[in-house]
Coordinates of C-alpha atoms and ligand atoms in Angstrom, one line a residue:
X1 CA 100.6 126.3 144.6
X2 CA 97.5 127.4 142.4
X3 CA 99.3 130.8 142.2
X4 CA 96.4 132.6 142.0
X5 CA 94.3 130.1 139.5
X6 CA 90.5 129.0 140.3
X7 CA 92.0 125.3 139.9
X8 CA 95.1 123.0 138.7
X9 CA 93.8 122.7 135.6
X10 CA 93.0 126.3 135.1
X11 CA 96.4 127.2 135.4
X12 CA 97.8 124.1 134.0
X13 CA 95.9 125.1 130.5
X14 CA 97.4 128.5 131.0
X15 CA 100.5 126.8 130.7
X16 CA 100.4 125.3 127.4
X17 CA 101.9 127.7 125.5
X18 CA 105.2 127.2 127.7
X19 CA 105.2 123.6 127.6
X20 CA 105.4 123.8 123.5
X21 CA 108.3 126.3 123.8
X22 CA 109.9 124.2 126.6
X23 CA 110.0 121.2 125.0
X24 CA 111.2 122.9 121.9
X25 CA 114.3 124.4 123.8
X26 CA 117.8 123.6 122.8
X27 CA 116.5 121.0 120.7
X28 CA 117.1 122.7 117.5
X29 CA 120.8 124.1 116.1
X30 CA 121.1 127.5 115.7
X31 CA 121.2 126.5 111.7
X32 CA 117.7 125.0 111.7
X33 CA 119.0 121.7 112.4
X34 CA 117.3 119.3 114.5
X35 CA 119.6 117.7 117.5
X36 CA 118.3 114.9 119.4
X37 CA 121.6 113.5 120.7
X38 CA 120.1 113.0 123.8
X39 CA 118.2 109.8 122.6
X40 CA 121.5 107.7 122.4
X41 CA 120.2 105.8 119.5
X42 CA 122.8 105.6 116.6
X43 CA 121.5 107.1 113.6
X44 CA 122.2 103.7 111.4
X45 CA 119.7 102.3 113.7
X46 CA 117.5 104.8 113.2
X47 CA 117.7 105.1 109.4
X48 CA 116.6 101.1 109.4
X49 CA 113.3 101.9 111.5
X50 CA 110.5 100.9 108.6
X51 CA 107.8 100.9 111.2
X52 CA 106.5 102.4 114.1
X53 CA 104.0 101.8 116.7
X54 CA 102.6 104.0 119.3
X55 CA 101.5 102.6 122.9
X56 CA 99.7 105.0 124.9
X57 CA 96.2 105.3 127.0
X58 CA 93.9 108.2 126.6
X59 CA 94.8 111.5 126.2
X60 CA 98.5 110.1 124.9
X61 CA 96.7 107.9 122.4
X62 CA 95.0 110.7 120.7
X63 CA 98.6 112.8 120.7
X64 CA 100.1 109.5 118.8
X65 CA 97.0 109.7 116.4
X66 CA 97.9 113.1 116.0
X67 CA 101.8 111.9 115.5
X68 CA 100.4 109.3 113.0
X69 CA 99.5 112.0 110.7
X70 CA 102.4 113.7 110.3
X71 CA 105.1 111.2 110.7
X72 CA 103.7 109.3 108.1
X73 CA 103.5 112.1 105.9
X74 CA 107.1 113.3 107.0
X75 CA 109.3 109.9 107.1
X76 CA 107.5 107.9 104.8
X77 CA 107.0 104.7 106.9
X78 CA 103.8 103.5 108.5
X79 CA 102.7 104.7 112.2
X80 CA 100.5 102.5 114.2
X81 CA 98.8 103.9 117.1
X82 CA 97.9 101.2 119.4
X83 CA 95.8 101.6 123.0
X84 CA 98.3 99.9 125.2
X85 CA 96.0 97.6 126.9
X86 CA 95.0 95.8 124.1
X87 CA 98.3 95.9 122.5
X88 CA 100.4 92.3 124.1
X89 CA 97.4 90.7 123.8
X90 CA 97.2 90.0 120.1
X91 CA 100.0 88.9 119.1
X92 CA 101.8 92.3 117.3
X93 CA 104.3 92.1 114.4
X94 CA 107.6 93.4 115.8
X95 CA 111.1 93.2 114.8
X96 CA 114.1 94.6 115.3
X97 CA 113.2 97.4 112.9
X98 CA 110.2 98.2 114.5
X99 CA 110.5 101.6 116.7
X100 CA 107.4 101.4 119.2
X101 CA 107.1 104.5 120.7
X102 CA 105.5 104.6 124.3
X103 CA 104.2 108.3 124.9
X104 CA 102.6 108.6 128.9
X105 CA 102.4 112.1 131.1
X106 CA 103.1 110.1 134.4
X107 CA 105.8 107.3 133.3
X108 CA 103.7 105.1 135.7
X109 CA 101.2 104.0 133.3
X110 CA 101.1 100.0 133.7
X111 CA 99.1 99.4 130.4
X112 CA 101.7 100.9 128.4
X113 CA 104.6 99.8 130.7
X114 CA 103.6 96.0 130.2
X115 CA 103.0 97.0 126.3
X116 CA 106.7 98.5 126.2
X117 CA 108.3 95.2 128.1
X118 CA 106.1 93.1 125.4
X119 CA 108.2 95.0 122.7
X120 CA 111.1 94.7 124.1
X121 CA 110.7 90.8 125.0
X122 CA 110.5 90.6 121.3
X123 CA 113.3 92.7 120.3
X124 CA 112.2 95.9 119.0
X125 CA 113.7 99.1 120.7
X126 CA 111.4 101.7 122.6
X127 CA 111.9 105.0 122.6
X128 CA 109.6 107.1 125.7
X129 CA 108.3 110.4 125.3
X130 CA 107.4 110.9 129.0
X131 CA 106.8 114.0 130.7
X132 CA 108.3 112.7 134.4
X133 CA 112.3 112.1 135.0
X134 CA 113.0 109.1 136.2
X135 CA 109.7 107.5 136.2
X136 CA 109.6 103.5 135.3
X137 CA 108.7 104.4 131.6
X138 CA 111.3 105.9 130.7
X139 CA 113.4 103.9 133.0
X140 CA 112.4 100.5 131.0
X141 CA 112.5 102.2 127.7
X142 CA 115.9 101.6 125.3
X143 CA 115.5 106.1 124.5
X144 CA 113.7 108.7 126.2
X145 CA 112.6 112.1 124.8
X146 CA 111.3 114.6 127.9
X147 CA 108.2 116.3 127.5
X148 CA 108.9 119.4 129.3
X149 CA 105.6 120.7 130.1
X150 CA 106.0 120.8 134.0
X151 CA 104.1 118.7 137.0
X152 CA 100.6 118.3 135.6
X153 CA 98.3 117.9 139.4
X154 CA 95.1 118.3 137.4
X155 CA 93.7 114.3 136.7
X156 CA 92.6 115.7 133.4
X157 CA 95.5 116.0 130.9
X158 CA 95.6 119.3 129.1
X159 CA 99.7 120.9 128.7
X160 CA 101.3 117.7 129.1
X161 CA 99.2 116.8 125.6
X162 CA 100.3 120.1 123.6
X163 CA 104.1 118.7 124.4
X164 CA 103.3 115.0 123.7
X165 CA 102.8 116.4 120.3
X166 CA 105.3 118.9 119.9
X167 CA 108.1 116.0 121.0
X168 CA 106.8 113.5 118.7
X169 CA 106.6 116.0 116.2
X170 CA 110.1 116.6 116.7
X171 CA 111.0 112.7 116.5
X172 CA 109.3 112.9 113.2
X173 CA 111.4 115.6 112.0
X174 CA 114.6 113.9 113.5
X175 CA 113.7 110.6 111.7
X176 CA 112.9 112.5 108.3
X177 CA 116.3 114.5 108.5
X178 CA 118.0 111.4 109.1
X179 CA 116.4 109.3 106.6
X180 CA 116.6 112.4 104.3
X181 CA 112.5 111.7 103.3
X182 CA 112.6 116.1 103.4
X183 CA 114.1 118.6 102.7
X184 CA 116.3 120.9 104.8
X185 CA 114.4 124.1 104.3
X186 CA 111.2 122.2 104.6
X187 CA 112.3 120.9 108.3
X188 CA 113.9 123.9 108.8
X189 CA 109.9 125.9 107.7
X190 CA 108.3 122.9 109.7
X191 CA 109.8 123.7 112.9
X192 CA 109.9 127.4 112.2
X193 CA 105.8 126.6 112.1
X194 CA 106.4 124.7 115.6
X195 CA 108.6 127.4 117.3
X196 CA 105.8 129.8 116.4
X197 CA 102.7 128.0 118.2
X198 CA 103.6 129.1 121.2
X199 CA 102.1 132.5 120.2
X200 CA 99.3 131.3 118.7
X201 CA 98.1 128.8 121.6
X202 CA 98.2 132.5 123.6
X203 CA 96.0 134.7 121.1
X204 CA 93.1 131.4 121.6
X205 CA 94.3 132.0 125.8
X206 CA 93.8 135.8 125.6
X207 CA 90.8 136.2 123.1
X208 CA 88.5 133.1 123.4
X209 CA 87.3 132.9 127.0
X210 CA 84.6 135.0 126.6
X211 CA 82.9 133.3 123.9
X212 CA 83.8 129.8 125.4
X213 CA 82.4 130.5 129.3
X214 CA 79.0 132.2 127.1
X215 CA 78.8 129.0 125.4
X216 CA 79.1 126.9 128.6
X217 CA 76.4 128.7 130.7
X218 CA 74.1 128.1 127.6
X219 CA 74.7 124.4 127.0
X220 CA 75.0 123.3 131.0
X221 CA 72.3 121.3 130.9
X222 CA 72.9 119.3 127.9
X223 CA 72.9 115.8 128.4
X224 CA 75.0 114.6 125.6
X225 CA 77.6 116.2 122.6
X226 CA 78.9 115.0 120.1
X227 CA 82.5 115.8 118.3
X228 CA 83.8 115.4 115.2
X229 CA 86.7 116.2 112.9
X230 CA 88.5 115.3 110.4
X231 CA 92.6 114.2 109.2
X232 CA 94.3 115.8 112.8
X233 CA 90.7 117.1 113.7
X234 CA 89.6 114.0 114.2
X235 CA 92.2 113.2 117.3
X236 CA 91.0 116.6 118.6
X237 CA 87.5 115.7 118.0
X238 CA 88.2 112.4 120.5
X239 CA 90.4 114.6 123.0
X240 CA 87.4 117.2 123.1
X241 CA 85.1 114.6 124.5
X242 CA 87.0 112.7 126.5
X243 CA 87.9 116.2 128.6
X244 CA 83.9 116.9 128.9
X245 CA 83.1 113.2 130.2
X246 CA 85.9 112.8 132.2
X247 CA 85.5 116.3 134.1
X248 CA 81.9 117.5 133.7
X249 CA 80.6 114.1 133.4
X250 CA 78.7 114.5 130.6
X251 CA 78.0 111.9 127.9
X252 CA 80.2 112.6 124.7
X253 CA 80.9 110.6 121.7
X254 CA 84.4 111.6 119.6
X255 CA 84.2 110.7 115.8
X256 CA 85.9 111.0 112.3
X257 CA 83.4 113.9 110.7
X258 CA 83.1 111.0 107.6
X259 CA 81.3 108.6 109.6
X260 CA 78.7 110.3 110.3
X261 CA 76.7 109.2 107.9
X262 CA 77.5 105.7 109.0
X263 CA 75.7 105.6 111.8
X264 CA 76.4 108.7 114.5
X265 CA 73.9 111.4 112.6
X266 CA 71.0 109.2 114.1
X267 CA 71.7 110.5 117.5
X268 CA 71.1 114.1 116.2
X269 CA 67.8 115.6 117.1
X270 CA 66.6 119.0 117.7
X271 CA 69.2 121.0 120.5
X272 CA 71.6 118.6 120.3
X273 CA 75.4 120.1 120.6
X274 CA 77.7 118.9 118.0
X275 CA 81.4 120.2 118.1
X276 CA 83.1 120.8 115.1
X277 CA 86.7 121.0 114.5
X278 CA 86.7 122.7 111.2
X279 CA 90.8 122.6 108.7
X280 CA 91.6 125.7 107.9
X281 CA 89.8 126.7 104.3
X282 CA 93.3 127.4 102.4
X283 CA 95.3 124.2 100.9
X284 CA 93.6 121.2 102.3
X285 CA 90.1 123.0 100.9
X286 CA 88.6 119.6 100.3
X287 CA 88.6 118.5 103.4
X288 CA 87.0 122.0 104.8
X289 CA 84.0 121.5 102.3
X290 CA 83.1 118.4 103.3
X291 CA 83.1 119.2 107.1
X292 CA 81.0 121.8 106.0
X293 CA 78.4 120.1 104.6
X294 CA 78.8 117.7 108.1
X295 CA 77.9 121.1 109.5
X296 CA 74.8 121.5 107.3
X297 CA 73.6 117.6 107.9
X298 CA 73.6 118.0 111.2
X299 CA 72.2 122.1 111.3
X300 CA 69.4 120.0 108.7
X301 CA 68.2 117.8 112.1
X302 CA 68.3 120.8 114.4
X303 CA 71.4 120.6 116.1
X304 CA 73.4 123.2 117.7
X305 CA 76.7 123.6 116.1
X306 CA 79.9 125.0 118.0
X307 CA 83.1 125.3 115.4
X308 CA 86.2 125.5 116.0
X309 CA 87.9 127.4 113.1
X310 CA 90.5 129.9 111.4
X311 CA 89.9 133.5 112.1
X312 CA 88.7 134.3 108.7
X313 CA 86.7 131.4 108.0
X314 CA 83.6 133.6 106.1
X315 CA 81.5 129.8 105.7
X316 CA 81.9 129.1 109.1
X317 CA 80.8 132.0 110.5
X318 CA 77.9 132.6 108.6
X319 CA 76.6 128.7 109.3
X320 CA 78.1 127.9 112.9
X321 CA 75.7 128.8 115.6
X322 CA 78.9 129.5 118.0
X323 CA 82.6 129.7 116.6
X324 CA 85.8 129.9 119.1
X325 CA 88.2 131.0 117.0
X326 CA 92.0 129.6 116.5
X327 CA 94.3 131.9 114.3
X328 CA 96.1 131.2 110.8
X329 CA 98.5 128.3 111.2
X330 CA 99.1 124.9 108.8
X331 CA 96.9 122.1 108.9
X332 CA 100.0 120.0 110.9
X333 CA 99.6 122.7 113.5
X334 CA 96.1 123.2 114.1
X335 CA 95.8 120.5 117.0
X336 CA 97.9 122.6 119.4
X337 CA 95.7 125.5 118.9
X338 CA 92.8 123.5 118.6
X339 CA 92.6 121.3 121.5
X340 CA 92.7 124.7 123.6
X341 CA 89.2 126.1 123.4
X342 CA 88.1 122.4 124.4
X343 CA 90.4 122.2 127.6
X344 CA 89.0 125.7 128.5
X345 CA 85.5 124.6 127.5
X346 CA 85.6 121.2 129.9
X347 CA 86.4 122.8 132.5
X348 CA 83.8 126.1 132.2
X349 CA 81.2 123.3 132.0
X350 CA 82.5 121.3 135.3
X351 CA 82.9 124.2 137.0
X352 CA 79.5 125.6 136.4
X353 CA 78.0 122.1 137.7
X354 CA 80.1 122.6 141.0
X355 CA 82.5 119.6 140.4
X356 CA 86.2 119.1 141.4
X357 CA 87.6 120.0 138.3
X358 CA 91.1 118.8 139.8
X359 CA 90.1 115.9 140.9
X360 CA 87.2 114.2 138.4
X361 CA 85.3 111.1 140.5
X362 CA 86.4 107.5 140.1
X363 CA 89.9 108.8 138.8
X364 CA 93.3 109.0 139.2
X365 CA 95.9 110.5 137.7
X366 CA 98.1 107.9 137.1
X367 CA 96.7 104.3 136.5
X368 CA 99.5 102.3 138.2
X369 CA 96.8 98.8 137.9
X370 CA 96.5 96.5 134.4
Ligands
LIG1 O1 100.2 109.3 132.5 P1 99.7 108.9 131.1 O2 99.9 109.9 130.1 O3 100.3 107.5 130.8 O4 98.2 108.7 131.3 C1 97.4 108.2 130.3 C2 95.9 108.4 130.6 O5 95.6 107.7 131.8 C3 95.6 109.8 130.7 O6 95.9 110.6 129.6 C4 94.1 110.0 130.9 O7 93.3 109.6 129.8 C5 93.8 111.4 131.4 N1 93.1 111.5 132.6 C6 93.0 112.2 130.3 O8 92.7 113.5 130.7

């Protein structure tokens, strides 16, 4: 069943270059066009969405965060992202307009099943993005776009998060070509930019390893990390940790690189790790100075920095004390590529401490109780 991997999770991270290009597959027109006929929603009721929210637990939370980003920036109309077991219990604003969006690996999720039947008691439609057929999320939902990253065994999520992205990435497009908030040949260059991920996720698969497993042997014993990113880095910087507590049972703390200064640099001392998720230096250059200088404030109190950047990036190199590399790719990208060194990284650190990486203690892999 392993075919030949170590673990489930070994060879399910293998795998997440596939589950991009799967759930990419015969979505687009051969004309760049984006078809998503498959969702049976009419497109008048899709051009009056003004809102949508996000329900999702964990790992699917920080792939709606991610989502958040670039719909908003895409379609022009405000994205919450809501943890689902928080979400019927304060009251939310929905209305018919509302889209809430529930995004779950399993489909058997009961936080974000009773969020979904909370949305839809109150008349807003649903639309799943679910990576199992026929599971009760989808089931209950009004729409349902397939995640097609295969069975995911391992209780740690890892593919089934690269193709949560990619298929609400591709919602966003739908909704902007429908609304007509871009441009055909900017859609048609967006997904061009998807369909080539695939690739890229590889090159990190092929060339990284090395550095990743040497950097795991060294920081073993740590007993805490922290991560931190900024604008789609920062959902990375939250999925990062949650893959190292979860697996290698380690303390971690995922924030926005910005806060630091509001409280998180007091935990820094002398050896502590702090993972960086670093935007690529061209375009968005604002944003990669001042996670540099996070870099330097936390260098400045003795910590050990591991980067995750562009092949390239001179300033990173030169200040980083370990980089794993991600190749050239836009800022919307990066997660996919980025979130890859991490999953490899989690599970070099759990394996090195002897734990089940497939099967983390006190967890399962779906949480079918409220
Ligand atoms: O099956 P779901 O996507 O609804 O599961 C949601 C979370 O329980 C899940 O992502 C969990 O956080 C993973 N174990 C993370 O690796």
């Amino acid at each position: 069943e392993k075919g030949g991997w170590d673990s489930f999770m070994d060879k399910e991270i293998h795998e997440d270059p596939e589950a991009v290009r799967n759930t990419l597959l015969g979505r687009v027109d051969l004309d760049g066009r984006l078809n998503l006929d498959e969702l049976h929603i009419d497109e008048n009721a899709f051009k009056s969405i003004d809102k949508i929210i996000v329900v999702a637990c964990g790992t699917a939370s920080y792939a709606g965060i991610v989502a958040k980003y670039a719909i908003e920036h895409w379609v022009r109309i405000p994205v919450e992202v809501e943890l689902a077991s928080e979400f019927r219990y304060r009251d939310p604003i929905l209305t018919p307009r509302t889209l809430v969006v529930a995004i779950s690996q399993s489909g058997e999720t009961m936080d974000t099943l009773m969020a979904l039947r909370h949305a839809r008691e109150q008349g807003s439609k649903v639309l799943a993005i679910c990576n199992t057929q026929g599971s009760s999320i989808p089931r209950e939902s009004d729409a349902v776009l397939y995640t097609h990253a295969g069975p995911e065994i391992a209780v740690a999520s890892t593919k089934a998060f690269l193709a949560q992205i990619t298929a609400a990435y591709l919602l966003g497009l739908y909704l902007a070509q429908t609304k007509g908030t871009m441009y055909r040949d900017e859609i048609g260059n967006t997904l061009e930019a998807l369909s080539q991920m695939p690739e890229k996720i590889q090159w990190v698969l092929d060339t990284q390893p090395q550095t990743i497993h040497d950097t795991a042997r060294r920081m073993v014993d740590a007993h805490s990390f922290l991560f931190l990113g900024r604008h789609v880095g920062y959902p990375i910087a939250l999925e990062g940790a949650l893959k190292l507590k979860e697996i290698a049972y380690t303390f971690t703390e995922g924030f926005a690189a910005g806060e630091l200064k509001h409280g998180p640099i007091a935990l820094v001392d002398e050896g502590e790790p702090v993972v960086v998720i670093v935007p690529p230096a061209r375009g968005r250059n604002i944003l990669h100075a001042k996670v540099m200088s996070a870099i330097e404030e936390v260098q400045a109190r003795g910590a050990f920095t591991i980067a995750v950047a562009e092949e390239g990036d001179e300033d990173v190199a030169q200040k980083a004390d370990v980089v794993f590399w991600r190749p050239e790719c836009p800022t919307l990208m990066s997660p996919l590529v980025d979130v890859v060194p991490l999953q490899l990284f989690a599970m070099d650190m759990a394996m090195l401490k002897h734990y089940d990486v497939d099967k983390p203690r006190n967890l399962a892999k779906s949480v079918t109780v409220e």
